[in-house]
Coordinates of C-alpha atoms in Angstrom, one line a residue:
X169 CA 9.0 357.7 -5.5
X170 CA 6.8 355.4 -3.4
X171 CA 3.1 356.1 -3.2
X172 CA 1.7 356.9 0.1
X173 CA 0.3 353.5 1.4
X174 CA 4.1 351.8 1.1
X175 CA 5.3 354.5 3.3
X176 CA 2.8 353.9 6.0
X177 CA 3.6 350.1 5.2
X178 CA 7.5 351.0 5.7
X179 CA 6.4 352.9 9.0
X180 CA 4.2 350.3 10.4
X181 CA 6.9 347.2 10.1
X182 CA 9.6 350.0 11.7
X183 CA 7.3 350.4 14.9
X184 CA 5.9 346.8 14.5
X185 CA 9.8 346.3 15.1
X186 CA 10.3 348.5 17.7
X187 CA 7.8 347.1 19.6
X188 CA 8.8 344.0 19.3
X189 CA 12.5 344.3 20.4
X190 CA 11.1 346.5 23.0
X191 CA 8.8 343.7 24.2
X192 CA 11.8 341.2 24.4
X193 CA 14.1 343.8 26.7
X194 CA 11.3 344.0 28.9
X195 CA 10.9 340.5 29.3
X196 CA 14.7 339.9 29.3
X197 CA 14.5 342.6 32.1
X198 CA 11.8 341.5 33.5
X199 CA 13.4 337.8 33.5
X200 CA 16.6 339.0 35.1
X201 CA 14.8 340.9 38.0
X202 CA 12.8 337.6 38.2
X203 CA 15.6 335.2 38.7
X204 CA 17.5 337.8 40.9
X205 CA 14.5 338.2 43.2
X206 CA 14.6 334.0 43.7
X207 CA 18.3 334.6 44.2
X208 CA 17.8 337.3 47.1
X209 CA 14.9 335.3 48.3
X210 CA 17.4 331.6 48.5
X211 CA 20.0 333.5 49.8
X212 CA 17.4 335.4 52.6
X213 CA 15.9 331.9 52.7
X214 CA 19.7 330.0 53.4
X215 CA 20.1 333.0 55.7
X216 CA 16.8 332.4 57.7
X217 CA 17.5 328.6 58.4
X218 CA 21.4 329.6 59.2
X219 CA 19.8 331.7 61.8
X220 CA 17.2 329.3 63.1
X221 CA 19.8 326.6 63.5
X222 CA 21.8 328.6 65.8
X223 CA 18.6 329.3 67.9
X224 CA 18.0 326.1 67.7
X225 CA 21.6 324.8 68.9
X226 CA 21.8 327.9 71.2
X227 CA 18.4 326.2 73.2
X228 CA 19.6 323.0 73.3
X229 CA 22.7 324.5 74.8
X230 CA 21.2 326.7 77.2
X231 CA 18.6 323.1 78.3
X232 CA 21.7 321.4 78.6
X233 CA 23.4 323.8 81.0
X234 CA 19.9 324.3 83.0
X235 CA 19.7 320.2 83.2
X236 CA 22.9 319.8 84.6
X237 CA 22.6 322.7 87.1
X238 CA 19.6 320.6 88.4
X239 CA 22.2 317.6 88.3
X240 CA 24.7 319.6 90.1
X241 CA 22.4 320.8 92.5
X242 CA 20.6 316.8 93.6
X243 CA 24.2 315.2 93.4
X244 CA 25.6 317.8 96.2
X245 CA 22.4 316.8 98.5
X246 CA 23.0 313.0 98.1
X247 CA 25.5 311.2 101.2
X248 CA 29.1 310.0 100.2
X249 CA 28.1 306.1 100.2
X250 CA 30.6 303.8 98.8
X251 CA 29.2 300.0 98.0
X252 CA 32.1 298.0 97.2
X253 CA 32.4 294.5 96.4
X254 CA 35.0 292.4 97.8
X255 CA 36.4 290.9 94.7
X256 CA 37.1 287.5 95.6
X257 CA 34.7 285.3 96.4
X258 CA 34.9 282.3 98.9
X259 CA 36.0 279.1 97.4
X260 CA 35.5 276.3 96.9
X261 CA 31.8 277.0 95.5
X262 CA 28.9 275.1 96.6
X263 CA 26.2 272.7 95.0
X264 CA 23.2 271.6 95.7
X265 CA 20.4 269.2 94.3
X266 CA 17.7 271.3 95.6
X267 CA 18.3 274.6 95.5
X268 CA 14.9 276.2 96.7
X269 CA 16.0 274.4 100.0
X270 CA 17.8 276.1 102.9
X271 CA 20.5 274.5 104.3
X272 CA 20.8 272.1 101.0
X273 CA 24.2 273.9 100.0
X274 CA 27.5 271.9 100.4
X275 CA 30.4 272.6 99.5
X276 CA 32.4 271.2 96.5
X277 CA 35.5 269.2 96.9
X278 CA 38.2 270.7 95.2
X279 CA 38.4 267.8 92.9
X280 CA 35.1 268.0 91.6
X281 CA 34.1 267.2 87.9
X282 CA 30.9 267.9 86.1
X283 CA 29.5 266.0 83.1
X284 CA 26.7 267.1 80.4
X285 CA 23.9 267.0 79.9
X286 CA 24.1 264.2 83.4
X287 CA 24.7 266.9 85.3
X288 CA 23.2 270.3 83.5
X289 CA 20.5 270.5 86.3
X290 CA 22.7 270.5 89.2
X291 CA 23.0 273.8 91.0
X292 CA 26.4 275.5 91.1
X293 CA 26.8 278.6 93.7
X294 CA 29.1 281.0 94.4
X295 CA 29.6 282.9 97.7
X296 CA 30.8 286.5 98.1
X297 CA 30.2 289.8 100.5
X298 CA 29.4 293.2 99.6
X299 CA 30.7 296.3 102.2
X300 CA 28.8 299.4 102.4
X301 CA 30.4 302.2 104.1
X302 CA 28.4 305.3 104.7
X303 CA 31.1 308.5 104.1
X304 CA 28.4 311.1 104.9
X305 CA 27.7 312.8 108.4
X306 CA 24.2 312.0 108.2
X307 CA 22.3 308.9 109.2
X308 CA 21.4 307.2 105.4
X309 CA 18.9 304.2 104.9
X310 CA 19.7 301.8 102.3
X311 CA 17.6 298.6 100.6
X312 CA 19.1 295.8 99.7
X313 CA 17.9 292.0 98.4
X314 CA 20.2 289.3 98.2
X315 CA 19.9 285.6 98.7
X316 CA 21.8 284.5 101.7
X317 CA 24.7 282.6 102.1
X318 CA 22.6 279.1 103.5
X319 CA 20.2 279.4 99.9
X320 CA 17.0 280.2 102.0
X321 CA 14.4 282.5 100.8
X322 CA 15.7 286.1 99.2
X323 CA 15.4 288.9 100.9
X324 CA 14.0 291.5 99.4
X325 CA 13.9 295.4 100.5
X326 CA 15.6 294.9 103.7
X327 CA 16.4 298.4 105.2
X328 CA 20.2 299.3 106.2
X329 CA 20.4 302.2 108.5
X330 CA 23.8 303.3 108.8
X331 CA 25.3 306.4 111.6
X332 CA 28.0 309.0 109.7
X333 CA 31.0 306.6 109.5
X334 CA 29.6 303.1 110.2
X335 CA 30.0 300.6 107.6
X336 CA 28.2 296.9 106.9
X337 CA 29.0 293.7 104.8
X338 CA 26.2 291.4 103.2
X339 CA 27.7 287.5 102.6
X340 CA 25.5 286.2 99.4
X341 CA 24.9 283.3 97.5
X342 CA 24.6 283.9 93.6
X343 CA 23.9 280.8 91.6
X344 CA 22.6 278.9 88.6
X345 CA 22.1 275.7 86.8
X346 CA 25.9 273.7 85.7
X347 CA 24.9 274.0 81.9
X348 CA 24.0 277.4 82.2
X349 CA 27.1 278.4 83.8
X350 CA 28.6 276.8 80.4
X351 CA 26.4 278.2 78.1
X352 CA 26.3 282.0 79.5
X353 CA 30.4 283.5 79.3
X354 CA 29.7 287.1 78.9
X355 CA 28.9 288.3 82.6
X356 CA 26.5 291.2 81.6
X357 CA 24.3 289.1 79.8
X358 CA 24.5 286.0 82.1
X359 CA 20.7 285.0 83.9
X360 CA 21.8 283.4 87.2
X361 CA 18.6 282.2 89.1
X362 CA 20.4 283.4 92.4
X363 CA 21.3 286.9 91.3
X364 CA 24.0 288.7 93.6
X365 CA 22.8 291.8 96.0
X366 CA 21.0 294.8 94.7
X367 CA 21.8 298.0 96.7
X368 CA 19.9 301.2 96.6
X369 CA 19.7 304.5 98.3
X370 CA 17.1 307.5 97.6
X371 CA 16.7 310.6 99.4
X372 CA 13.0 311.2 99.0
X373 CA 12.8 314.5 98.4
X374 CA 10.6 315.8 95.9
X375 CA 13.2 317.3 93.8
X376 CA 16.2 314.5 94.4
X377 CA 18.0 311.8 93.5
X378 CA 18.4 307.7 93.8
X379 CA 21.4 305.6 93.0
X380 CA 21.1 301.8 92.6
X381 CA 24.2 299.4 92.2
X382 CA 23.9 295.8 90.5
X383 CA 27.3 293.5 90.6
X384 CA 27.7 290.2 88.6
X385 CA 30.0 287.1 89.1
X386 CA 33.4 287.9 86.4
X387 CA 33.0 284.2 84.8
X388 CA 32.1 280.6 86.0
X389 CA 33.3 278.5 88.2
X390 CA 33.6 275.6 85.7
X391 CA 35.5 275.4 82.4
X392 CA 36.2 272.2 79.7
X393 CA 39.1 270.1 81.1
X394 CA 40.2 269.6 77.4
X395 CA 38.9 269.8 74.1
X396 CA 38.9 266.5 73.7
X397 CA 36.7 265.9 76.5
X398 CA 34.1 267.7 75.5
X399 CA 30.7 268.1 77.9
X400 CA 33.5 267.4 80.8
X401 CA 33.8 270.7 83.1
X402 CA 35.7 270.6 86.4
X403 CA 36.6 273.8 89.1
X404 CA 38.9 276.2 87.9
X405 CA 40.7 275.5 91.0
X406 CA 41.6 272.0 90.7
X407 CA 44.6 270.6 89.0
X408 CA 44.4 271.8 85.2
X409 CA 45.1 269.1 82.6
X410 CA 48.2 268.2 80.7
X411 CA 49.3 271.0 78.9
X412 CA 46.0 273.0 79.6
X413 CA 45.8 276.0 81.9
X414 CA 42.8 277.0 84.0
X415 CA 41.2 280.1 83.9
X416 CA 41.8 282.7 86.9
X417 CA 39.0 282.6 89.5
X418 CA 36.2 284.2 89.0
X419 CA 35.2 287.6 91.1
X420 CA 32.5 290.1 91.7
X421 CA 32.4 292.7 90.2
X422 CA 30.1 296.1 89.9
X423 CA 28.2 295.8 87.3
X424 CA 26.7 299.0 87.4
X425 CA 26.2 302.1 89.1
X426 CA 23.3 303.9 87.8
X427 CA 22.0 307.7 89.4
X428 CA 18.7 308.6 88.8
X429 CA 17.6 312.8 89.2
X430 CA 14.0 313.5 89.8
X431 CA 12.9 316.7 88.6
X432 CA 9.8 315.8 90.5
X433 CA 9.6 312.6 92.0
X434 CA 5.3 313.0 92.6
X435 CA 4.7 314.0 89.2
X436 CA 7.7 310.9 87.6
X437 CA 9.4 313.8 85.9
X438 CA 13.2 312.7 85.3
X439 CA 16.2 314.8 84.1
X440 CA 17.0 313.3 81.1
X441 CA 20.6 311.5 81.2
X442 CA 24.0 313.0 80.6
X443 CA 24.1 311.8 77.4
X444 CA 20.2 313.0 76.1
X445 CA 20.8 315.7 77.5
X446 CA 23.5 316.7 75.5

C-alpha cells in the first residue's frame, strides 16, 4: 500500500497534468480565435477598400459627367465657324535670296534645281489660302496671323469680323531655308521660319470657350533627283528622272483643331480635356 506522501505525489503530477493540457487548449483556443479574428478583420479590411474603390470610381464618374455637362453647355454657346484650307497650294513655289524683304519673292521656273550645301540658305516658299466661313447667325470676330503672299512683315492679331453667312479667304506665304526643307519630312514636326496662318475665335464670356486652328504644308516642294545624285533636289513638278517618280504635290493641311473650355476665364480655371477627364 503506498504511504501517504506518494499519493499526494500521484495527485499533484495528475492536476500538474491537467493543468497543463488545459493550458495548451486554451492557448490552442485562444490561437484559433486569434487567427480567425485577423481573418474577419482581412476579409472586413479587403471589404473596406472594395468599397472605397467604388466610391472612388463612382466620383470620378460622377466629375466626369459634371465636366462634360460644362463642355456640352460652352460648345452649344460657341458660332458654327468652319476654317478650311484649300488643299492645293499655288505652284510653282517661290524663292528668294532675301527673305526678310518684301517684294523679294519670285517665282521658280519649273525647271528649277537646287544643290547642297551651295544652295542650303536659299529661301523656298510656298503659297496657299485659307477660307473662313461663318455658319452662325451672329456677327463673330476672329484673329488671325499669317505672312502675306509678297513676304512682308507678318501680321499678327488682325481681327476678322464676319455677318451670319459671310465668309473670307487669307492668301499666305509659308516658307523655310532649301536644306531645311530636306532635312525636316515629317510635317508635324517641321520648323518653317514662315509658318502658315493661325486662326482663332473666343467668345469672352466668363464661363466659355476658344478654338484655335494651326495647318502645316503636307511635304516639300523639293525631293533628290536620284540616289545617285545625292545633295541634288529639283521641284516635284518638273520632269522626274529616268526611271524615278516624283512625289505628289504638296498641300495644306489642318494641323490641328484644338477647343479650349474655361471654367472661369478671370480666375484661368480650365475643364480638364476629354481625355483627363475621363
Amino acid at each position: 500500500m503506498p504511504d501517504g506522501a506518494e499519493v499526494v505525489a500521484a495527485t499533484a503530477a495528475c492536476v500538474a497534468a491537467a493543468i497543463v493540457a488545459w493550458q495548451s487548449w486554451e492557448t490552442r483556443k485562444s490561437a484559433n480565435a486569434s487567427r480567425e479574428a485577423a481573418q474577419a478583420a482581412a476579409a472586413g479590411l479587403e471589404t473596406a477598400n472594395d468599397a472605397l474603390e467604388i466610391a472612388r470610381q463612382e466620383e470620378g464618374h460622377s466629375r466626369a459627367l459634371v465636366v462634360e455637362a460644362h463642355r456640352a453647355r460652352i460648345d452649344a454657346t460657341l458660332p458654327a465657324i468652319s476654317v478650311i484650307p484649300q488643299q492645293t497650294i499655288f505652284w510653282p513655289p517661290t524663292l528668294s535670296p532675301n527673305p526678310y524683304q518684301a517684294n523679294s519673292w519670285e517665282r521658280c521656273p519649273l525647271d528649277a534645281s537646287f544643290t547642297l550645301p551651295a544652295d542650303a540658305r536659299k529661301a523656298l516658299g510656298v503659297q496657299g489660302r485659307i477660307g473662313i466661313y461663318n455658319g452662325s447667325q451672329r456677327v463673330v470676330q476672329l484673329r488671325v496671323d499669317y505672312l502675306p503672299m509678297d513676304g512682308g512683315e507678318r501680321v499678327y492679331d488682325r481681327v476678322v469680323t464676319l455677318a451670319p453667312g459671310a465668309d473670307h479667304s487669307i492668301e499666305f506665304l509659308a516658307w523655310t531655308w532649301i536644306e531645311h526643307w530636306v532635312t525636316q519630312e515629317d510635317a508635324a514636326t517641321r520648323s518653317l521660319e514662315g509658318q502658315p496662318p493661325g486662326v482663332s475665335y473666343s467668345d469672352q464670356l466668363d464661363s466659355g470657350g476658344s478654338i484655335s486652328w494651326s495647318f502645316a504644308i503636307s511635304h516639300a516642294p523639293i525631293y533628290q533627283t536620284h540616289d545617285s545624285e545625292p545633295g541634288r533636289y529639283r521641284l516635284i513638278s518638273a520632269e522626274p528622272s529616268p526611271g524615278r517618280s516624283s512625289p505628289g504635290s504638296p498641300s495644306l493641311i489642318v494641323q490641328r483643331e484644338y477647343r479650349t473650355s474655361w471654367l472661369s476665364r478671370p480666375d484661368g480655371i480650365e475643364l480638364p480635356s476629354p481625355e483627363v477627364a475621363e
